[in-house]
Tab-separated table of C-alpha atoms and ligand atoms in Angstrom:
chain	number	residue	atom	x	y	z
K	1	MET	CA	43.996	134.018	50.614
K	2	LEU	CA	46.949	132.298	52.366
K	3	THR	CA	46.237	129.016	54.144
K	4	ARG	CA	47.306	128.814	57.827
K	5	THR	CA	50.273	126.512	56.990
K	6	LEU	CA	51.827	129.114	54.705
K	7	ILE	CA	51.722	131.892	57.342
K	8	PRO	CA	54.958	132.040	59.426
K	9	TRP	CA	54.287	130.624	62.935
K	10	TRP	CA	55.157	133.914	64.682
K	11	GLN	CA	52.386	135.746	62.666
K	12	ARG	CA	49.599	133.255	63.358
K	13	GLY	CA	48.100	134.954	66.418
K	14	TYR	CA	48.616	132.126	68.968
K	15	PRO	CA	48.382	133.069	72.712
K	16	ALA	CA	51.586	134.763	74.046
K	17	ALA	CA	52.400	131.703	76.193
K	18	VAL	CA	52.871	129.588	73.053
K	19	TYR	CA	55.480	132.005	71.685
K	20	ILE	CA	57.321	132.174	75.024
K	21	ALA	CA	57.409	128.365	75.262
K	22	ALA	CA	58.696	128.087	71.683
K	23	ILE	CA	61.499	130.584	72.338
K	24	MET	CA	62.479	128.772	75.582
K	25	LEU	CA	62.547	125.399	73.787
K	26	ALA	CA	64.732	126.819	71.020
K	27	ALA	CA	67.133	128.305	73.585
K	28	LEU	CA	67.267	124.991	75.466
K	29	SER	CA	68.050	122.966	72.354
K	30	LEU	CA	70.756	125.470	71.399
K	31	SER	CA	72.373	125.207	74.828
K	32	ALA	CA	72.155	121.390	74.628
K	33	SER	CA	74.116	121.123	71.430
K	34	ALA	CA	76.266	124.265	71.410
K	35	GLU	CA	79.854	123.843	72.535
K	36	PRO	CA	81.236	127.039	73.996
K	37	ALA	CA	84.326	128.144	72.079
K	38	GLY	CA	87.701	129.109	73.547
K	39	ALA	CA	90.699	127.547	75.171
K	40	VAL	CA	90.883	125.084	78.067
K	41	ARG	CA	93.686	124.589	80.553
K	42	GLN	CA	95.126	121.127	81.002
K	43	TYR	CA	98.249	119.490	82.378
K	44	GLN	CA	100.476	117.449	80.123
K	45	PHE	CA	103.443	115.165	80.774
K	46	VAL	CA	106.743	116.710	79.671
K	47	PRO	CA	110.047	114.782	79.928
K	48	ALA	CA	112.513	115.962	82.593
K	49	ASP	CA	115.793	114.170	83.410
K	50	GLY	CA	114.577	110.643	82.799
K	51	ARG	CA	111.217	111.223	84.424
K	52	TYR	CA	108.256	113.521	83.766
K	53	GLN	CA	106.986	116.849	85.038
K	54	LEU	CA	103.504	118.334	84.815
K	55	ALA	CA	103.244	121.327	82.477
K	56	LEU	CA	100.112	123.521	82.513
K	57	LYS	CA	99.080	124.257	78.905
K	58	GLU	CA	96.270	126.042	77.095
K	59	VAL	CA	94.772	124.059	74.219
K	60	PRO	CA	91.789	124.666	71.928
K	61	ARG	CA	88.533	123.412	73.393
K	62	PRO	CA	87.794	119.966	71.909
K	63	SER	CA	84.459	119.292	70.239
K	64	ALA	CA	82.226	116.253	70.475
K	65	GLY	CA	82.087	114.120	67.322
K	66	PRO	CA	79.511	111.398	66.633
K	67	GLY	CA	79.033	109.215	69.711
K	68	GLU	CA	81.140	111.555	71.840
K	69	VAL	CA	80.427	113.699	74.876
K	70	LEU	CA	82.131	116.860	76.128
K	71	VAL	CA	82.688	116.830	79.901
K	72	ARG	CA	83.588	119.807	82.088
K	73	VAL	CA	85.802	118.095	84.667
K	74	HIS	CA	85.139	119.313	88.211
K	75	ALA	CA	87.509	117.097	90.206
K	76	VAL	CA	90.194	114.439	89.749
K	77	SER	CA	91.975	112.134	92.204
K	78	LEU	CA	95.393	110.510	92.444
K	79	ASN	CA	96.432	106.865	92.614
K	80	ARG	CA	99.869	105.353	93.274
K	81	ARG	CA	100.048	104.595	89.526
K	82	ASP	CA	100.003	108.321	88.726
K	83	LEU	CA	103.068	108.971	90.868
K	84	ASN	CA	104.806	105.906	89.374
K	85	MET	CA	104.091	107.266	85.902
K	86	LEU	CA	105.509	110.690	86.778
K	87	ASP	CA	108.637	108.936	88.048
K	88	ASN	CA	108.785	106.944	84.780
K	89	GLU	CA	108.732	103.657	86.680
K	90	TYR	CA	106.901	101.710	84.017
K	91	GLY	CA	109.885	101.689	81.658
K	92	ASP	CA	108.116	103.239	78.651
K	93	ASP	CA	110.593	106.006	77.821
K	94	ASP	CA	108.836	109.018	76.349
K	95	ALA	CA	105.572	107.093	76.000
K	96	TYR	CA	103.550	109.678	77.921
K	97	THR	CA	105.021	112.926	76.533
K	98	GLY	CA	102.171	115.301	75.659
K	99	GLY	CA	99.571	113.034	77.284
K	100	ILE	CA	97.067	114.243	79.887
K	101	PRO	CA	97.685	112.600	83.302
K	102	LEU	CA	95.274	110.944	85.763
K	103	SER	CA	92.742	108.189	85.196
K	104	ASP	CA	90.212	109.317	87.785
K	105	GLY	CA	87.864	112.256	87.413
K	106	ALA	CA	84.243	113.380	87.516
K	107	GLY	CA	82.346	116.211	85.904
K	108	GLU	CA	79.332	117.407	84.040
K	109	VAL	CA	78.243	116.794	80.449
K	110	ILE	CA	78.280	120.159	78.624
K	111	ALA	CA	77.679	119.024	75.031
K	112	VAL	CA	76.784	115.851	73.181
K	113	GLY	CA	77.640	114.847	69.631
K	114	GLU	CA	75.352	113.250	67.082
K	115	GLU	CA	74.005	109.763	67.845
K	116	VAL	CA	74.701	110.050	71.576
K	117	SER	CA	71.980	108.166	73.440
K	118	ARG	CA	73.346	107.462	76.946
K	119	PHE	CA	73.757	111.062	78.190
K	120	VAL	CA	72.223	114.523	77.989
K	121	VAL	CA	73.660	117.920	78.869
K	122	GLY	CA	73.806	118.331	82.642
K	123	ASP	CA	74.397	114.646	83.492
K	124	ARG	CA	76.953	114.081	86.274
K	125	VAL	CA	79.514	111.520	85.121
K	126	ALA	CA	82.855	109.833	85.793
K	127	GLY	CA	85.233	108.322	83.271
K	128	ILE	CA	85.826	104.577	83.383
K	129	PHE	CA	89.443	103.446	83.906
K	130	PHE	CA	89.726	101.348	80.727
K	131	GLU	CA	87.907	103.282	78.018
K	132	ARG	CA	87.165	100.129	76.003
K	133	TRP	CA	86.398	97.573	78.758
K	134	ILE	CA	82.619	97.652	78.838
K	135	ASP	CA	81.618	94.243	80.233
K	136	GLY	CA	82.625	90.588	80.457
K	137	PRO	CA	86.315	89.637	80.585
K	138	PRO	CA	88.775	92.198	79.155
K	139	SER	CA	90.219	91.923	75.648
K	140	PRO	CA	93.899	92.737	75.040
K	141	ASP	CA	92.702	95.905	73.280
K	142	ALA	CA	90.605	96.954	76.298
K	143	LEU	CA	93.618	96.646	78.590
K	144	VAL	CA	95.606	99.193	76.585
K	145	SER	CA	92.840	101.789	76.797
K	146	ASP	CA	93.749	103.011	80.295
K	147	ARG	CA	92.989	106.668	80.908
K	148	GLY	CA	95.897	108.855	81.900
K	149	GLY	CA	98.300	106.383	80.265
K	150	ASN	CA	97.642	104.893	76.841
K	151	ALA	CA	94.466	106.990	76.582
K	152	GLY	CA	94.037	110.674	77.486
K	153	GLY	CA	93.588	111.491	81.157
K	154	MET	CA	91.301	113.707	83.231
K	155	LEU	CA	93.587	116.521	84.438
K	156	SER	CA	91.989	119.011	82.052
K	157	GLU	CA	89.203	121.550	82.426
K	158	VAL	CA	87.295	119.895	79.569
K	159	ILE	CA	87.707	116.438	78.038
K	160	VAL	CA	86.027	114.691	75.153
K	161	SER	CA	85.068	111.053	75.697
K	162	HIS	CA	83.164	108.370	73.862
K	163	GLU	CA	79.810	108.027	75.601
K	164	ASP	CA	80.515	104.336	76.217
K	165	ALA	CA	83.479	105.261	78.434
K	166	LEU	CA	81.454	107.174	81.060
K	167	VAL	CA	79.102	106.251	83.907
K	168	LYS	CA	76.607	108.337	85.846
K	169	ILE	CA	77.771	109.025	89.389
K	170	PRO	CA	75.781	108.325	92.580
K	171	GLN	CA	73.486	111.233	93.435
K	172	HIS	CA	74.589	111.621	97.045
K	173	LEU	CA	78.249	112.152	96.112
K	174	SER	CA	79.938	115.475	95.366
K	175	TYR	CA	82.136	115.676	92.278
K	176	GLU	CA	85.168	115.507	94.570
K	177	GLU	CA	83.939	112.271	96.130
K	178	ALA	CA	82.913	110.742	92.798
K	179	ALA	CA	86.332	111.562	91.322
K	180	THR	CA	87.883	108.964	93.652
K	181	LEU	CA	85.932	105.985	92.288
K	182	PRO	CA	87.291	104.818	88.895
K	183	CYS	CA	90.513	103.038	89.944
K	184	ALA	CA	91.093	102.368	93.662
K	185	ALA	CA	87.437	101.961	94.626
K	186	LEU	CA	86.584	99.710	91.693
K	187	THR	CA	89.653	97.538	92.297
K	188	ALA	CA	88.631	97.022	95.933
K	189	TRP	CA	85.003	96.386	94.971
K	190	VAL	CA	85.871	93.771	92.316
K	191	GLY	CA	88.331	92.061	94.700
K	192	LEU	CA	85.788	91.804	97.492
K	193	PHE	CA	82.433	91.297	95.816
K	194	LYS	CA	82.974	89.935	92.311
K	195	ARG	CA	85.986	87.702	92.852
K	196	GLY	CA	85.666	87.261	96.594
K	197	SER	CA	81.874	86.935	97.035
K	198	LEU	CA	82.069	88.832	100.325
K	199	GLN	CA	79.360	87.915	102.843
K	200	PRO	CA	78.200	89.725	106.005
K	201	GLY	CA	80.321	88.532	108.940
K	202	HIS	CA	83.382	87.723	106.798
K	203	PHE	CA	86.750	88.768	108.170
K	204	VAL	CA	88.623	90.955	105.661
K	205	LEU	CA	92.335	91.830	105.716
K	206	LEU	CA	93.437	95.198	104.328
K	207	GLU	CA	97.147	96.033	104.129
K	208	GLY	CA	98.126	99.628	104.900
K	209	THR	CA	95.855	102.627	104.648
K	210	GLY	CA	96.297	103.520	100.967
K	211	GLY	CA	93.469	104.196	98.525
K	212	VAL	CA	92.552	100.598	97.646
K	213	SER	CA	92.689	99.452	101.278
K	214	LEU	CA	90.536	102.300	102.603
K	215	PHE	CA	87.867	101.623	99.984
K	216	GLY	CA	88.085	97.944	100.961
K	217	LEU	CA	87.502	99.049	104.544
K	218	VAL	CA	84.433	101.211	103.930
K	219	PHE	CA	82.895	98.703	101.482
K	220	ALA	CA	83.430	95.764	103.848
K	221	ALA	CA	81.991	97.722	106.782
K	222	ALA	CA	78.964	98.780	104.690
K	223	ALA	CA	78.344	95.121	103.769
K	224	GLY	CA	78.328	94.011	107.418
K	225	ALA	CA	81.743	92.328	107.242
K	226	LYS	CA	84.588	92.679	109.777
K	227	PRO	CA	87.519	94.574	108.246
K	228	ILE	CA	90.948	94.287	109.882
K	229	ILE	CA	93.459	96.847	108.649
K	230	THR	CA	97.196	97.297	109.136
K	231	SER	CA	99.259	100.489	109.110
K	232	SER	CA	102.730	101.753	109.963
K	233	ARG	CA	101.184	104.544	112.067
K	234	ASP	CA	98.914	104.418	115.088
K	235	GLU	CA	97.203	107.711	114.257
K	236	LYS	CA	96.096	106.269	110.919
K	237	LEU	CA	94.719	103.201	112.692
K	238	GLU	CA	92.687	105.497	114.958
K	239	ARG	CA	91.156	107.094	111.874
K	240	ALA	CA	90.501	103.627	110.388
K	241	ILE	CA	88.461	102.718	113.473
K	242	GLY	CA	86.326	105.787	112.781
K	243	LEU	CA	85.751	104.457	109.256
K	244	GLY	CA	84.479	101.103	110.541
K	245	ALA	CA	87.546	98.923	111.197
K	246	PHE	CA	86.776	95.855	113.335
K	247	GLY	CA	90.458	95.381	114.195
K	248	THR	CA	93.782	97.154	113.624
K	249	VAL	CA	97.467	96.119	113.675
K	250	ASN	CA	100.582	98.298	113.435
K	251	TYR	CA	102.815	96.362	111.033
K	252	ARG	CA	105.896	98.379	111.997
K	253	LYS	CA	105.557	97.533	115.673
K	254	ASN	CA	104.501	93.914	114.995
K	255	ALA	CA	106.940	92.250	112.596
K	256	GLU	CA	104.803	89.090	112.776
K	257	TRP	CA	101.620	91.070	112.205
K	258	GLN	CA	99.891	88.114	110.550
K	259	ARG	CA	99.703	86.333	113.944
K	260	ARG	CA	97.925	89.287	115.509
K	261	VAL	CA	95.498	89.381	112.568
K	262	ARG	CA	94.618	85.719	113.110
K	263	GLU	CA	94.166	86.350	116.836
K	264	LEU	CA	91.708	89.142	116.043
K	265	THR	CA	89.569	86.608	114.140
K	266	GLY	CA	89.481	84.304	117.165
K	267	GLY	CA	91.621	81.793	115.231
K	268	HIS	CA	89.167	81.508	112.326
K	269	GLY	CA	91.406	83.401	109.872
K	270	VAL	CA	90.363	85.993	107.328
K	271	ASP	CA	87.925	85.145	104.559
K	272	GLN	CA	89.089	87.865	102.178
K	273	VAL	CA	92.432	89.570	101.561
K	274	LEU	CA	93.146	92.536	99.307
K	275	ASP	CA	96.898	92.097	98.830
K	276	VAL	CA	98.333	95.474	97.790
K	277	GLY	CA	101.767	94.964	99.374
K	278	GLY	CA	103.036	92.181	97.089
K	279	LYS	CA	106.441	90.639	97.759
K	280	ASP	CA	106.703	91.340	101.503
K	281	THR	CA	103.047	91.043	102.463
K	282	LEU	CA	101.640	88.166	100.413
K	283	PRO	CA	103.385	85.270	102.208
K	284	ARG	CA	102.251	86.637	105.584
K	285	ALA	CA	98.762	87.430	104.335
K	286	LEU	CA	98.360	83.811	103.199
K	287	GLU	CA	99.133	82.700	106.757
K	288	THR	CA	96.044	84.603	107.909
K	289	LEU	CA	93.694	82.935	105.420
K	290	ALA	CA	90.658	80.972	106.619
K	291	TYR	CA	89.431	77.707	105.076
K	292	GLY	CA	87.814	78.578	101.742
K	293	GLY	CA	89.298	82.080	101.887
K	294	HIS	CA	90.101	84.305	98.928
K	295	VAL	CA	93.059	86.555	98.227
K	296	ALA	CA	92.875	89.238	95.557
K	297	LEU	CA	96.306	89.912	94.034
K	298	ILE	CA	96.284	93.645	93.458
K	299	GLY	CA	99.507	95.492	94.115
K	300	GLY	CA	103.234	95.585	94.675
K	301	LEU	CA	103.924	98.377	97.160
K	302	SER	CA	106.940	96.350	98.379
K	303	GLY	CA	107.657	94.970	94.895
K	304	TYR	CA	106.238	91.989	93.033
K	305	GLY	CA	107.610	88.465	92.857
K	306	SER	CA	106.406	86.493	95.886
K	307	ASP	CA	106.261	82.762	95.415
K	308	LEU	CA	102.657	81.725	95.790
K	309	PRO	CA	102.682	78.603	98.009
K	310	THR	CA	100.156	76.687	95.975
K	311	ASP	CA	100.139	73.746	98.379
K	312	SER	CA	99.020	75.878	101.323
K	313	LEU	CA	96.222	77.355	99.224
K	314	MET	CA	95.189	73.846	98.202
K	315	TRP	CA	95.024	72.376	101.739
K	316	ILE	CA	92.577	75.037	102.854
K	317	ASN	CA	90.565	75.154	99.621
K	318	ALA	CA	91.492	78.798	99.153
K	319	THR	CA	91.448	80.792	95.922
K	320	ALA	CA	93.669	83.550	94.584
K	321	SER	CA	92.736	85.839	91.726
K	322	GLY	CA	94.436	88.638	89.862
K	323	VAL	CA	92.422	91.856	89.799
K	324	TYR	CA	93.111	94.673	87.346
K	325	VAL	CA	90.543	97.394	88.098
K	326	GLY	CA	87.323	96.391	86.287
K	327	SER	CA	84.838	97.054	83.510
K	328	ARG	CA	82.100	99.658	83.080
K	329	GLU	CA	79.587	96.999	84.073
K	330	ASP	CA	81.521	96.483	87.334
K	331	PHE	CA	81.649	100.262	87.904
K	332	GLU	CA	77.855	100.496	87.536
K	333	ALA	CA	77.353	97.593	89.953
K	334	MET	CA	79.684	99.304	92.435
K	335	ASN	CA	77.783	102.578	92.077
K	336	ALA	CA	74.525	100.761	92.859
K	337	PHE	CA	76.136	99.386	96.043
K	338	ILE	CA	77.496	102.835	96.968
K	339	SER	CA	74.044	104.378	96.505
K	340	GLN	CA	72.261	101.605	98.386
K	341	HIS	CA	74.582	101.911	101.387
K	342	GLN	CA	75.154	105.682	101.043
K	343	VAL	CA	78.915	105.032	101.145
K	344	ARG	CA	81.081	108.170	101.291
K	345	PRO	CA	84.626	107.902	99.890
K	346	PRO	CA	87.304	108.876	102.432
K	347	ILE	CA	89.087	112.050	101.266
K	348	ASP	CA	92.221	113.379	102.951
K	349	ARG	CA	92.790	116.676	101.172
K	350	VAL	CA	91.575	118.716	98.199
K	351	PHE	CA	94.061	120.803	96.182
K	352	ASP	CA	93.283	123.597	93.704
K	353	PHE	CA	93.939	123.047	90.004
K	354	GLU	CA	97.052	125.225	90.039
K	355	GLN	CA	98.434	123.083	92.893
K	356	ALA	CA	98.297	119.746	91.014
K	357	PRO	CA	102.109	119.255	91.181
K	358	GLN	CA	101.931	119.724	94.992
K	359	ALA	CA	99.195	117.076	95.156
K	360	TYR	CA	101.622	114.578	93.602
K	361	GLU	CA	104.336	115.495	96.112
K	362	TYR	CA	101.825	115.132	98.948
K	363	MET	CA	101.153	111.570	97.792
K	364	ARG	CA	104.884	110.916	97.849
K	365	SER	CA	105.010	112.041	101.510
K	366	ALA	CA	102.784	109.140	102.727
K	367	ASP	CA	101.388	111.549	105.355
K	368	PHE	CA	97.843	111.134	104.101
K	369	ILE	CA	94.956	108.850	104.954
K	370	GLY	CA	92.232	109.006	102.332
K	371	LYS	CA	92.162	110.068	98.730
K	372	ILE	CA	94.035	113.073	97.399
K	373	VAL	CA	91.773	115.172	95.191
K	374	VAL	CA	92.387	118.122	92.845
K	375	ARG	CA	89.533	120.543	92.182
K	376	VAL	CA	89.424	121.455	88.488
K	377	GLY	CA	88.242	124.748	87.030
K	378	PRO	CA	85.886	127.304	88.555
K	379	GLY	CA	82.796	126.438	90.613
K	380	ALA	CA	83.830	122.824	91.176
K	381	ALA	CA	83.111	122.610	94.858
K	382	ASN	CA	80.054	120.404	94.856
K	383	GLY	CA	77.545	118.374	92.944
Y	1	NAP	N1	95.592	95.802	90.237
Y	1	NAP	C1	94.951	96.964	90.168
Y	1	NAP	O1	93.970	97.108	89.441
Y	1	NAP	C2	95.405	98.092	91.037
Y	1	NAP	C3	94.579	99.216	91.221
Y	1	NAP	C4	95.004	100.216	92.093
Y	1	NAP	C5	96.220	100.101	92.734
Y	1	NAP	N2	97.001	99.015	92.479
Y	1	NAP	C6	98.273	98.830	93.188
Y	1	NAP	O2	97.956	98.585	94.546
Y	1	NAP	C7	98.930	99.171	95.397
Y	1	NAP	C8	98.243	100.172	96.318
Y	1	NAP	O3	97.784	101.262	95.553
Y	1	NAP	P1	97.113	102.529	96.281
Y	1	NAP	O4	96.775	103.508	95.218
Y	1	NAP	O5	96.072	102.065	97.210
Y	1	NAP	O6	98.398	103.030	97.097
Y	1	NAP	P2	98.573	104.263	98.054
Y	1	NAP	O7	97.272	104.947	98.253
Y	1	NAP	O8	99.706	105.045	97.560
Y	1	NAP	O9	98.986	103.522	99.414
Y	1	NAP	C9	100.063	103.954	100.172
Y	1	NAP	C10	99.981	103.277	101.532
Y	1	NAP	O10	100.231	101.873	101.409
Y	1	NAP	C11	100.782	101.388	102.632
Y	1	NAP	N3	101.973	100.586	102.378
Y	1	NAP	C12	103.090	100.920	101.722
Y	1	NAP	N4	103.975	99.901	101.766
Y	1	NAP	C13	103.382	98.913	102.464
Y	1	NAP	C14	103.772	97.623	102.872
Y	1	NAP	N5	104.967	97.121	102.546
Y	1	NAP	N6	102.893	96.882	103.592
Y	1	NAP	C15	101.681	97.365	103.899
Y	1	NAP	N7	101.261	98.584	103.563
Y	1	NAP	C16	102.103	99.347	102.853
Y	1	NAP	C17	101.123	102.595	103.467
Y	1	NAP	O11	100.094	102.654	104.464
Y	1	NAP	P3	100.396	103.138	105.962
Y	1	NAP	O12	100.888	104.553	105.816
Y	1	NAP	O13	99.091	103.022	106.626
Y	1	NAP	O14	101.436	102.235	106.517
Y	1	NAP	C18	101.053	103.752	102.497
Y	1	NAP	O15	100.672	104.953	103.105
Y	1	NAP	C19	99.976	99.783	94.462
Y	1	NAP	O16	101.002	98.828	94.236
Y	1	NAP	C20	99.195	100.027	93.178
Y	1	NAP	O17	100.033	100.079	92.043
Y	1	NAP	C21	96.614	98.014	91.661
């Protein structure tokens, strides 16, 4: 007579429910590890007359090796850097040929490789900007792991990523909203909260209504600070008021806009500056600074190369710090803040995947206020 252990499990006469549960578990584990076969569409940089163009290609679907995760990208967003790269402004001739553009994107985990412990199939994730900057100060190696540049980007229906280079996204955000976070939002967050130690009631100066500045605006407003924002267009300033601006200044109409900014603080000056303008804005921004204020050196929309008047910083006990996006640890801290305050990223317009080249041209137009997003693949509308 056969003992029970030698009889196959499906012939042992258990109740029907046991068999159904076993079949469902087997199906679930198959779907968790199986990687659907086939091709994926992605954009790649191709050289064109000293700059680059976006070419839509079909490539074999990647697979997840040990420690890696396969992500179906649902949405990506653009930063000024992406346009600069397309225009080959960083002086690395041919460096990006064949690479996948865009650092910022969000999607859903569809397969996990062996030894993956941070994610399971179905998790909603975003890529971190520097794939190898996890925490603490950055190493030289971490700073050459930028997505969409030295490392592969997000403008692809499916990407493979090391699990360490992803974060879970806040639950209340759609994929389109979460896709705006990795670069501009994190830069603003680090400038204000990590380097600047922003406090409720602080006056904050934001230059222009680009991506970094608008995130600075919504973060400062959520924290109970008083954001003052400049723009070349009154209609954009109107929109900024709707997003929580305490004060606004048109820098085209007011050549000496820094005086108006100081007036808006009642003479106190601003406690925090996110300087994205660089050469033309930094000297004026420093004139707005309050005693003990902080300026985050972030961008060069008007070029780099301002002389930093160290004596004027010294007399008022001010600090200046360079900010280059941030680490995964910073991203997770920012996400906690976004969830706590239910912050919603400002989005101007969402393009379809096939319209990605138009999204870049729209950024060039400067007619936008809020992030420019591209929806990737089918069924990407929401989280
Ligand atoms: N260090 C980092 O980690 C980091 C991260 C992200 C970005 N950046 C840099 O920061 C800068 C901003 O990036 P972004 O993605 O936020 O740019 P963006 O979204 O392209 O911002 C464009 C807007 O900036 C405003 N602007 C342009 N020139 C200006 C000037 N001279 N003075 C004041 N405002 C001006 C304009 O606003 P109005 O239309 O309202 O006038 C324009 O619409 C860029 O130089 C970028 O390379 C650095």
